Amino acid sequence: MKTQRESPPARSRPLRADAERTMTAILEAAERTLGRDPAATMEQIAEAAGVARTTVHRRFATREALIDALAGWATERFAAAVDAAHPDTAPPLVALYQTTANVLGVKVSWGFAMSQASSVNPEVARVHSDVRDTCERLFRRAQEAGVLRADIDIPWTRRVYYALIHEAAQNRAEEDTAALATLVVDTLLRGAGTPHPDRL
């Protein structure tokens, strides 16, 4: 008598989820390890990720390939952080604060990876160009709402804003990102000078 053959268990989803978890573990371990020691080896990264060195090498042929993937991964999170702040639709001051907090979260958590994101990479260049345009649109909205002065130079203000975020992420990584965001936005909007009726 013929017996009905059982279908093999569906493995594609669990394997895909496992592969994703392994990839995430490797990239997170790479950020931690290389952030402490930029000369760290693939073996050290594998150990930090809790996987075999061969597992890392199966996914990344070279250390350079791993660093490129890490930079690309962080760049995706950078773009998502900006989008999550709804810079084109939220009230300008709210959007400015939330964008700042979200971006600082990525820059503090993925500092090594973000420093490796080369503008030579077309996708990285596209993301940064999109973010620059988004930032300038937000600043124009803030200008129209009276949050920013009507006479400011938008591109220059954006570069100052970028510099403030960079310094906050570099030098105050131990602080809460919400407090850092408040500091950055307050410095951008109020500056460091005292109000003076005769001062231009």
Coordinates of C-alpha atoms in Angstrom, one line a residue:
M1 CA 0.0 0.0 0.0
K2 CA 1.3 3.4 -1.0
T3 CA 1.9 5.8 1.9
Q4 CA 1.4 9.5 1.4
R5 CA 4.8 11.2 1.3
E6 CA 5.1 14.0 3.8
S7 CA 6.1 17.4 2.6
P8 CA 9.5 18.5 3.9
P9 CA 9.2 21.1 6.6
A10 CA 9.3 24.7 5.3
R11 CA 12.7 26.0 6.3
S12 CA 13.1 29.1 4.2
R13 CA 11.7 31.5 6.7
P14 CA 13.5 30.2 9.8
L15 CA 16.8 30.1 7.8
R16 CA 16.3 33.6 6.5
A17 CA 15.5 34.9 9.9
D18 CA 18.6 33.0 11.3
A19 CA 20.8 34.4 8.6
E20 CA 19.5 37.9 9.3
R21 CA 20.2 37.5 13.0
T22 CA 23.7 36.2 12.3
M23 CA 24.4 39.1 10.0
T24 CA 23.1 41.6 12.5
A25 CA 25.2 40.0 15.3
I26 CA 28.4 40.2 13.1
L27 CA 27.8 43.8 12.1
E28 CA 27.0 44.9 15.6
A29 CA 30.1 43.1 16.9
A30 CA 32.2 44.7 14.2
E31 CA 31.0 48.2 15.2
R32 CA 31.9 47.5 18.9
T33 CA 35.2 45.8 18.2
L34 CA 36.5 48.2 15.5
G35 CA 35.2 51.2 17.5
R36 CA 37.5 50.2 20.3
D37 CA 40.4 49.0 18.0
P38 CA 40.3 49.9 14.3
A39 CA 43.0 47.3 13.6
A40 CA 40.9 44.4 15.1
T41 CA 41.0 41.2 13.1
M42 CA 38.2 39.2 11.6
E43 CA 38.8 36.6 14.3
Q44 CA 38.3 39.1 17.1
I45 CA 35.1 40.3 15.4
A46 CA 33.8 36.7 15.1
E47 CA 34.6 36.1 18.8
A48 CA 32.7 39.3 19.8
A49 CA 29.7 38.1 17.6
G50 CA 29.8 34.7 19.2
V51 CA 30.2 32.9 15.9
A52 CA 33.0 30.9 14.2
R53 CA 35.5 32.8 12.1
T54 CA 34.4 30.7 9.1
T55 CA 30.9 32.0 9.5
V56 CA 32.2 35.6 9.1
H57 CA 34.3 34.6 6.1
R58 CA 31.4 32.9 4.4
R59 CA 29.5 36.2 4.4
F60 CA 32.5 38.6 3.9
A61 CA 35.4 37.5 1.8
T62 CA 37.7 40.1 3.3
R63 CA 38.0 42.5 6.2
E64 CA 37.5 45.4 3.8
A65 CA 34.3 43.8 2.5
L66 CA 33.0 43.6 6.1
I67 CA 33.8 47.2 6.7
D68 CA 32.1 48.3 3.5
A69 CA 29.0 46.3 4.4
L70 CA 29.0 47.8 7.9
A71 CA 29.3 51.4 6.5
G72 CA 26.4 50.7 4.1
W73 CA 24.3 49.2 6.9
A74 CA 24.9 52.3 9.1
T75 CA 24.1 54.6 6.2
E76 CA 20.7 52.9 5.8
R77 CA 20.0 53.5 9.4
F78 CA 21.0 57.1 9.1
A79 CA 18.5 57.6 6.3
A80 CA 15.8 55.8 8.2
A81 CA 16.5 58.0 11.3
V82 CA 16.0 61.1 9.3
D83 CA 12.8 59.8 7.7
A84 CA 11.4 58.7 11.0
A85 CA 11.4 62.4 12.2
H86 CA 8.9 63.4 9.5
P87 CA 11.0 66.4 8.5
D88 CA 8.6 67.4 5.7
T89 CA 5.4 67.2 7.7
A90 CA 5.9 67.6 11.4
P91 CA 5.9 71.1 12.9
P92 CA 9.3 72.5 12.0
L93 CA 10.7 72.9 15.6
V94 CA 9.5 69.4 16.5
A95 CA 11.0 68.0 13.3
L96 CA 14.3 69.8 13.9
Y97 CA 14.6 68.4 17.4
Q98 CA 13.5 64.8 16.5
T99 CA 15.8 64.7 13.4
T100 CA 18.7 65.8 15.6
A101 CA 17.9 63.2 18.3
N102 CA 17.5 60.4 15.8
V103 CA 20.7 61.3 13.9
L104 CA 22.7 61.6 17.1
G105 CA 21.4 58.1 18.1
V106 CA 22.9 56.6 14.9
K107 CA 26.1 58.6 15.1
V108 CA 26.8 57.7 18.7
S109 CA 25.8 54.0 18.2
W110 CA 27.5 53.5 14.8
G111 CA 30.4 56.0 15.0
F112 CA 33.0 53.7 13.4
A113 CA 30.7 52.7 10.6
M114 CA 29.6 56.2 9.8
S115 CA 33.2 57.3 9.7
Q116 CA 33.9 54.7 7.0
A117 CA 30.9 55.7 4.8
S118 CA 32.8 56.8 1.7
S119 CA 31.2 59.4 -0.7
V120 CA 32.9 57.4 -3.5
N121 CA 30.2 54.7 -2.9
P122 CA 27.3 55.8 -5.1
E123 CA 24.6 54.6 -2.6
V124 CA 26.2 56.4 0.3
A125 CA 26.6 59.6 -1.8
R126 CA 22.9 59.3 -2.8
V127 CA 21.7 58.9 0.8
H128 CA 23.8 61.9 2.0
S129 CA 22.6 64.0 -0.9
D130 CA 19.0 63.2 -0.1
V131 CA 19.6 64.0 3.6
R132 CA 21.2 67.3 2.7
D133 CA 18.2 68.3 0.6
T134 CA 15.8 67.2 3.3
C135 CA 17.7 69.2 5.9
E136 CA 17.5 72.3 3.7
R137 CA 13.8 71.9 3.1
L138 CA 13.3 71.6 6.9
F139 CA 15.3 74.8 7.5
R140 CA 13.2 76.6 4.9
R141 CA 10.0 75.5 6.6
A142 CA 11.5 76.6 10.0
Q143 CA 12.4 79.9 8.4
E144 CA 8.8 80.4 7.1
A145 CA 7.5 79.5 10.5
G146 CA 9.7 82.1 12.2
V147 CA 11.8 79.5 14.0
L148 CA 14.9 80.6 12.0
R149 CA 15.6 84.2 11.0
A150 CA 14.4 85.3 7.6
D151 CA 17.9 86.6 6.6
I152 CA 19.9 83.4 7.3
D153 CA 21.9 81.6 4.6
I154 CA 20.3 78.1 4.5
P155 CA 23.3 76.1 3.1
W156 CA 25.7 77.8 5.6
T157 CA 23.2 77.1 8.5
R158 CA 23.0 73.5 7.5
R159 CA 26.8 73.1 7.5
V160 CA 26.9 74.7 11.0
Y161 CA 24.2 72.3 12.1
Y162 CA 26.1 69.3 10.7
A163 CA 29.2 70.5 12.6
L164 CA 27.3 70.8 15.9
I165 CA 25.9 67.3 15.5
H166 CA 29.4 66.0 14.6
E167 CA 31.0 67.6 17.7
A168 CA 28.1 66.4 20.0
A169 CA 28.5 62.8 18.7
Q170 CA 32.3 62.8 19.0
N171 CA 32.8 64.4 22.3
R172 CA 29.8 63.6 24.4
A173 CA 29.0 60.0 23.5
E174 CA 28.4 59.2 27.1
E175 CA 25.5 61.6 27.4
D176 CA 21.8 60.9 26.6
T177 CA 21.0 61.6 23.0
A178 CA 17.9 63.6 24.0
A179 CA 20.0 65.9 26.1
L180 CA 22.5 66.2 23.3
A181 CA 19.8 67.0 20.8
T182 CA 18.5 69.8 23.1
L183 CA 22.0 71.2 23.3
V184 CA 22.5 71.1 19.6
V185 CA 19.2 72.7 18.7
D186 CA 19.5 75.3 21.5
T187 CA 23.0 76.3 20.3
L188 CA 21.8 76.5 16.7
L189 CA 18.8 78.7 17.5
R190 CA 20.3 80.8 20.2
G191 CA 24.0 80.8 19.6
A192 CA 26.5 81.6 22.3
G193 CA 26.2 85.3 22.5
T194 CA 24.1 87.3 25.0
P195 CA 21.2 89.4 23.6
H196 CA 22.1 93.0 23.0
P197 CA 19.9 95.7 21.5
D198 CA 22.8 97.4 19.5
R199 CA 24.2 94.1 18.2
L200 CA 23.4 93.2 14.6

